[in-house]
mmCIF file of C-alpha atoms in Angstrom:
data_model
loop_
_atom_site.group_PDB
_atom_site.id
_atom_site.type_symbol
_atom_site.label_atom_id
_atom_site.label_comp_id
_atom_site.label_asym_id
_atom_site.label_seq_id
_atom_site.Cartn_x
_atom_site.Cartn_y
_atom_site.Cartn_z
ATOM 1 C CA MET A 30 0.142 -0.107 0.376
ATOM 2 C CA GLN A 31 2.837 2.323 0.820
ATOM 3 C CA GLN A 32 4.403 1.743 -2.579
ATOM 4 C CA PHE A 33 1.106 2.652 -4.174
ATOM 5 C CA LEU A 34 0.826 6.089 -2.170
ATOM 6 C CA SER A 35 4.498 6.802 -2.860
ATOM 7 C CA LEU A 36 3.465 6.287 -6.782
ATOM 8 C CA PHE A 37 0.593 8.388 -6.604
ATOM 9 C CA ALA A 38 2.455 11.215 -4.872
ATOM 10 C CA ALA A 39 4.581 11.143 -7.784
ATOM 11 C CA ALA A 40 2.319 11.081 -10.421
ATOM 12 C CA THR A 41 0.283 13.779 -8.801
ATOM 13 C CA ALA A 42 3.384 16.003 -8.650
ATOM 14 C CA PHE A 43 4.272 15.484 -12.083
ATOM 15 C CA ALA A 44 0.907 16.216 -13.349
ATOM 16 C CA THR A 45 0.485 19.410 -11.425
ATOM 17 C CA ALA A 46 4.166 20.742 -12.357
ATOM 18 C CA THR A 47 3.743 20.109 -16.063
ATOM 19 C CA PRO A 48 2.910 23.962 -17.570
ATOM 20 C CA ASP A 49 -0.315 24.639 -19.874
ATOM 21 C CA THR A 50 1.461 25.363 -22.810
ATOM 22 C CA SER A 51 -2.072 27.113 -24.131
ATOM 23 C CA ALA A 52 -1.078 29.737 -21.585
ATOM 24 C CA LEU A 53 2.421 30.555 -22.490
ATOM 25 C CA ALA A 54 2.429 33.722 -24.084
ATOM 26 C CA VAL A 55 4.496 34.517 -27.450
ATOM 27 C CA TYR A 56 7.335 36.652 -26.822
ATOM 28 C CA SER A 57 8.125 38.710 -30.042
ATOM 29 C CA PRO A 58 11.143 40.951 -30.129
ATOM 30 C CA VAL A 59 9.154 43.991 -31.465
ATOM 31 C CA ALA A 60 7.075 45.252 -28.765
ATOM 32 C CA VAL A 61 3.780 47.216 -30.228
ATOM 33 C CA SER A 62 2.722 50.179 -27.912
ATOM 34 C CA THR A 63 -0.045 51.596 -30.120
ATOM 35 C CA CYS A 64 -2.559 50.191 -33.035
ATOM 36 C CA SER A 65 -5.636 52.355 -33.237
ATOM 37 C CA VAL A 66 -7.740 52.696 -36.768
ATOM 38 C CA SER A 67 -9.836 55.284 -37.531
ATOM 39 C CA ASP A 68 -11.611 56.917 -40.813
ATOM 40 C CA LEU A 69 -10.678 60.578 -42.364
ATOM 41 C CA TYR A 70 -12.864 62.389 -44.001
ATOM 42 C CA ASN A 71 -12.496 64.535 -47.157
ATOM 43 C CA VAL A 72 -14.927 67.499 -46.270
ATOM 44 C CA ALA A 73 -13.948 69.325 -49.288
ATOM 45 C CA SER A 74 -15.593 66.743 -51.320
ATOM 46 C CA LEU A 75 -19.140 67.033 -49.560
ATOM 47 C CA ALA A 76 -20.392 70.118 -51.472
ATOM 48 C CA GLU A 77 -19.772 69.891 -55.053
ATOM 49 C CA PHE A 78 -18.607 66.044 -55.588
ATOM 50 C CA GLY A 79 -21.207 64.008 -54.157
ATOM 51 C CA PRO A 80 -20.480 61.754 -50.674
ATOM 52 C CA PRO A 81 -17.147 62.165 -48.539
ATOM 53 C CA ILE A 82 -14.037 60.551 -49.362
ATOM 54 C CA THR A 83 -13.096 58.013 -46.689
ATOM 55 C CA TYR A 84 -9.293 57.199 -46.172
ATOM 56 C CA ARG A 85 -8.950 54.541 -43.180
ATOM 57 C CA SER A 86 -5.724 54.946 -41.078
ATOM 58 C CA LEU A 87 -3.782 53.031 -38.934
ATOM 59 C CA GLN A 88 -1.537 54.934 -36.439
ATOM 60 C CA LEU A 89 0.926 52.572 -35.086
ATOM 61 C CA THR A 90 3.722 52.591 -32.721
ATOM 62 C CA PHE A 91 6.098 49.559 -32.037
ATOM 63 C CA ARG A 92 9.891 49.349 -30.711
ATOM 64 C CA ASN A 93 12.399 46.769 -31.588
ATOM 65 C CA THR A 94 13.895 44.987 -28.398
ATOM 66 C CA ASP A 95 16.566 43.195 -30.247
ATOM 67 C CA ASP A 96 19.881 43.880 -30.411
ATOM 68 C CA VAL A 97 20.219 44.303 -34.352
ATOM 69 C CA VAL A 98 18.606 46.663 -36.436
ATOM 70 C CA ALA A 99 14.989 45.442 -37.707
ATOM 71 C CA THR A 100 14.690 46.125 -41.604
ATOM 72 C CA GLN A 101 10.749 44.884 -41.775
ATOM 73 C CA VAL A 102 8.378 44.086 -39.297
ATOM 74 C CA ALA A 103 5.010 42.529 -40.675
ATOM 75 C CA PHE A 104 1.923 43.201 -38.793
ATOM 76 C CA ASP A 105 -1.421 41.319 -38.299
ATOM 77 C CA VAL A 106 -3.949 43.685 -37.953
ATOM 78 C CA THR A 107 -7.695 42.995 -36.702
ATOM 79 C CA HIS A 108 -10.102 45.954 -37.035
ATOM 80 C CA GLY A 109 -14.118 45.146 -37.263
ATOM 81 C CA GLY A 110 -13.503 41.721 -37.451
ATOM 82 C CA GLU A 111 -11.222 42.393 -40.540
ATOM 83 C CA HIS A 112 -7.786 40.746 -40.789
ATOM 84 C CA THR A 113 -5.041 42.345 -43.097
ATOM 85 C CA THR A 114 -1.361 42.526 -42.857
ATOM 86 C CA VAL A 115 0.677 45.784 -43.060
ATOM 87 C CA ILE A 116 4.374 45.855 -43.609
ATOM 88 C CA ASP A 117 6.472 48.536 -42.566
ATOM 89 C CA ARG A 118 10.211 48.662 -43.962
ATOM 90 C CA GLY A 119 13.131 50.654 -42.536
ATOM 91 C CA ARG A 120 16.472 50.552 -39.995
ATOM 92 C CA PHE A 121 14.860 50.224 -36.757
ATOM 93 C CA SER A 122 17.137 50.364 -34.123
ATOM 94 C CA LYS A 123 17.112 48.811 -30.489
ATOM 95 C CA ASP A 124 14.797 50.151 -28.040
ATOM 96 C CA VAL A 125 13.550 53.402 -30.346
ATOM 97 C CA ALA A 126 9.883 54.047 -30.656
ATOM 98 C CA ILE A 127 8.599 54.082 -34.080
ATOM 99 C CA GLU A 128 5.564 55.743 -34.985
ATOM 100 C CA HIS A 129 3.664 55.865 -38.491
ATOM 101 C CA THR A 130 0.558 56.312 -39.949
ATOM 102 C CA PHE A 131 -0.624 54.031 -42.674
ATOM 103 C CA VAL A 132 -3.485 55.201 -44.787
ATOM 104 C CA ASN A 133 -5.741 52.973 -46.969
ATOM 105 C CA GLU A 134 -4.025 49.610 -45.942
ATOM 106 C CA ILE A 135 -6.606 48.771 -43.727
ATOM 107 C CA PRO A 136 -9.759 46.812 -44.881
ATOM 108 C CA GLU A 137 -13.472 48.317 -44.374
ATOM 109 C CA GLY A 138 -14.546 46.447 -41.464
ATOM 110 C CA GLY A 139 -17.391 46.357 -39.197
ATOM 111 C CA TYR A 140 -17.726 49.133 -36.317
ATOM 112 C CA THR A 141 -17.886 46.968 -33.382
ATOM 113 C CA HIS A 142 -16.966 47.788 -29.933
ATOM 114 C CA ALA A 143 -13.716 45.261 -29.586
ATOM 115 C CA PRO A 144 -10.258 46.536 -29.936
ATOM 116 C CA ASP A 145 -7.755 47.122 -32.614
ATOM 117 C CA VAL A 146 -5.615 44.730 -32.709
ATOM 118 C CA CYS A 147 -1.829 44.519 -33.844
ATOM 119 C CA THR A 148 0.147 41.504 -33.464
ATOM 120 C CA VAL A 149 3.838 41.032 -35.062
ATOM 121 C CA SER A 150 4.020 38.136 -37.706
ATOM 122 C CA ALA A 151 7.704 38.801 -38.974
ATOM 123 C CA ILE A 152 10.418 40.428 -39.016
ATOM 124 C CA THR A 153 13.242 40.450 -41.208
ATOM 125 C CA TYR A 154 17.014 41.711 -39.559
ATOM 126 C CA ALA A 155 19.815 43.693 -41.214
ATOM 127 C CA ASP A 156 22.077 40.657 -40.703
ATOM 128 C CA GLY A 157 19.568 38.601 -42.691
ATOM 129 C CA ARG A 158 18.049 36.406 -39.589
ATOM 130 C CA ARG A 159 14.062 36.524 -39.846
ATOM 131 C CA TRP A 160 11.969 35.858 -37.097
ATOM 132 C CA SER A 161 8.386 34.633 -37.416
ATOM 133 C CA ALA A 162 5.653 34.129 -34.847
ATOM 134 C CA PRO A 163 4.256 30.616 -34.578
ATOM 135 C CA ARG A 164 1.150 29.907 -35.930
#
């Protein structure tokens, strides 16, 4: 009986020590701090030319946390239930806040109370190395 209790205690300890992989966060070497989609209207077109022209814009702020300069960052953007990929190219040094506005790269999405979400899907570095988010 004592062997059974020891075996049961060992199995219980192993089961409680095994991490739940569904709860693990995905580490990204680029951190997003601002992700906001908005509509801009060209009001000058109202009077003479009919309905206003709408421009959808994405305000995105991010920071490279890797020691190597990033040259391209791909973001998966969700707005109103619609998904798209936005790619930013440049030279993004470590710990420098990058603030960019992208116009008309976001599809027309429904209007919901859900927040806009921007996640990093891929990064290319100046040394040729690449990082991709796990699927």
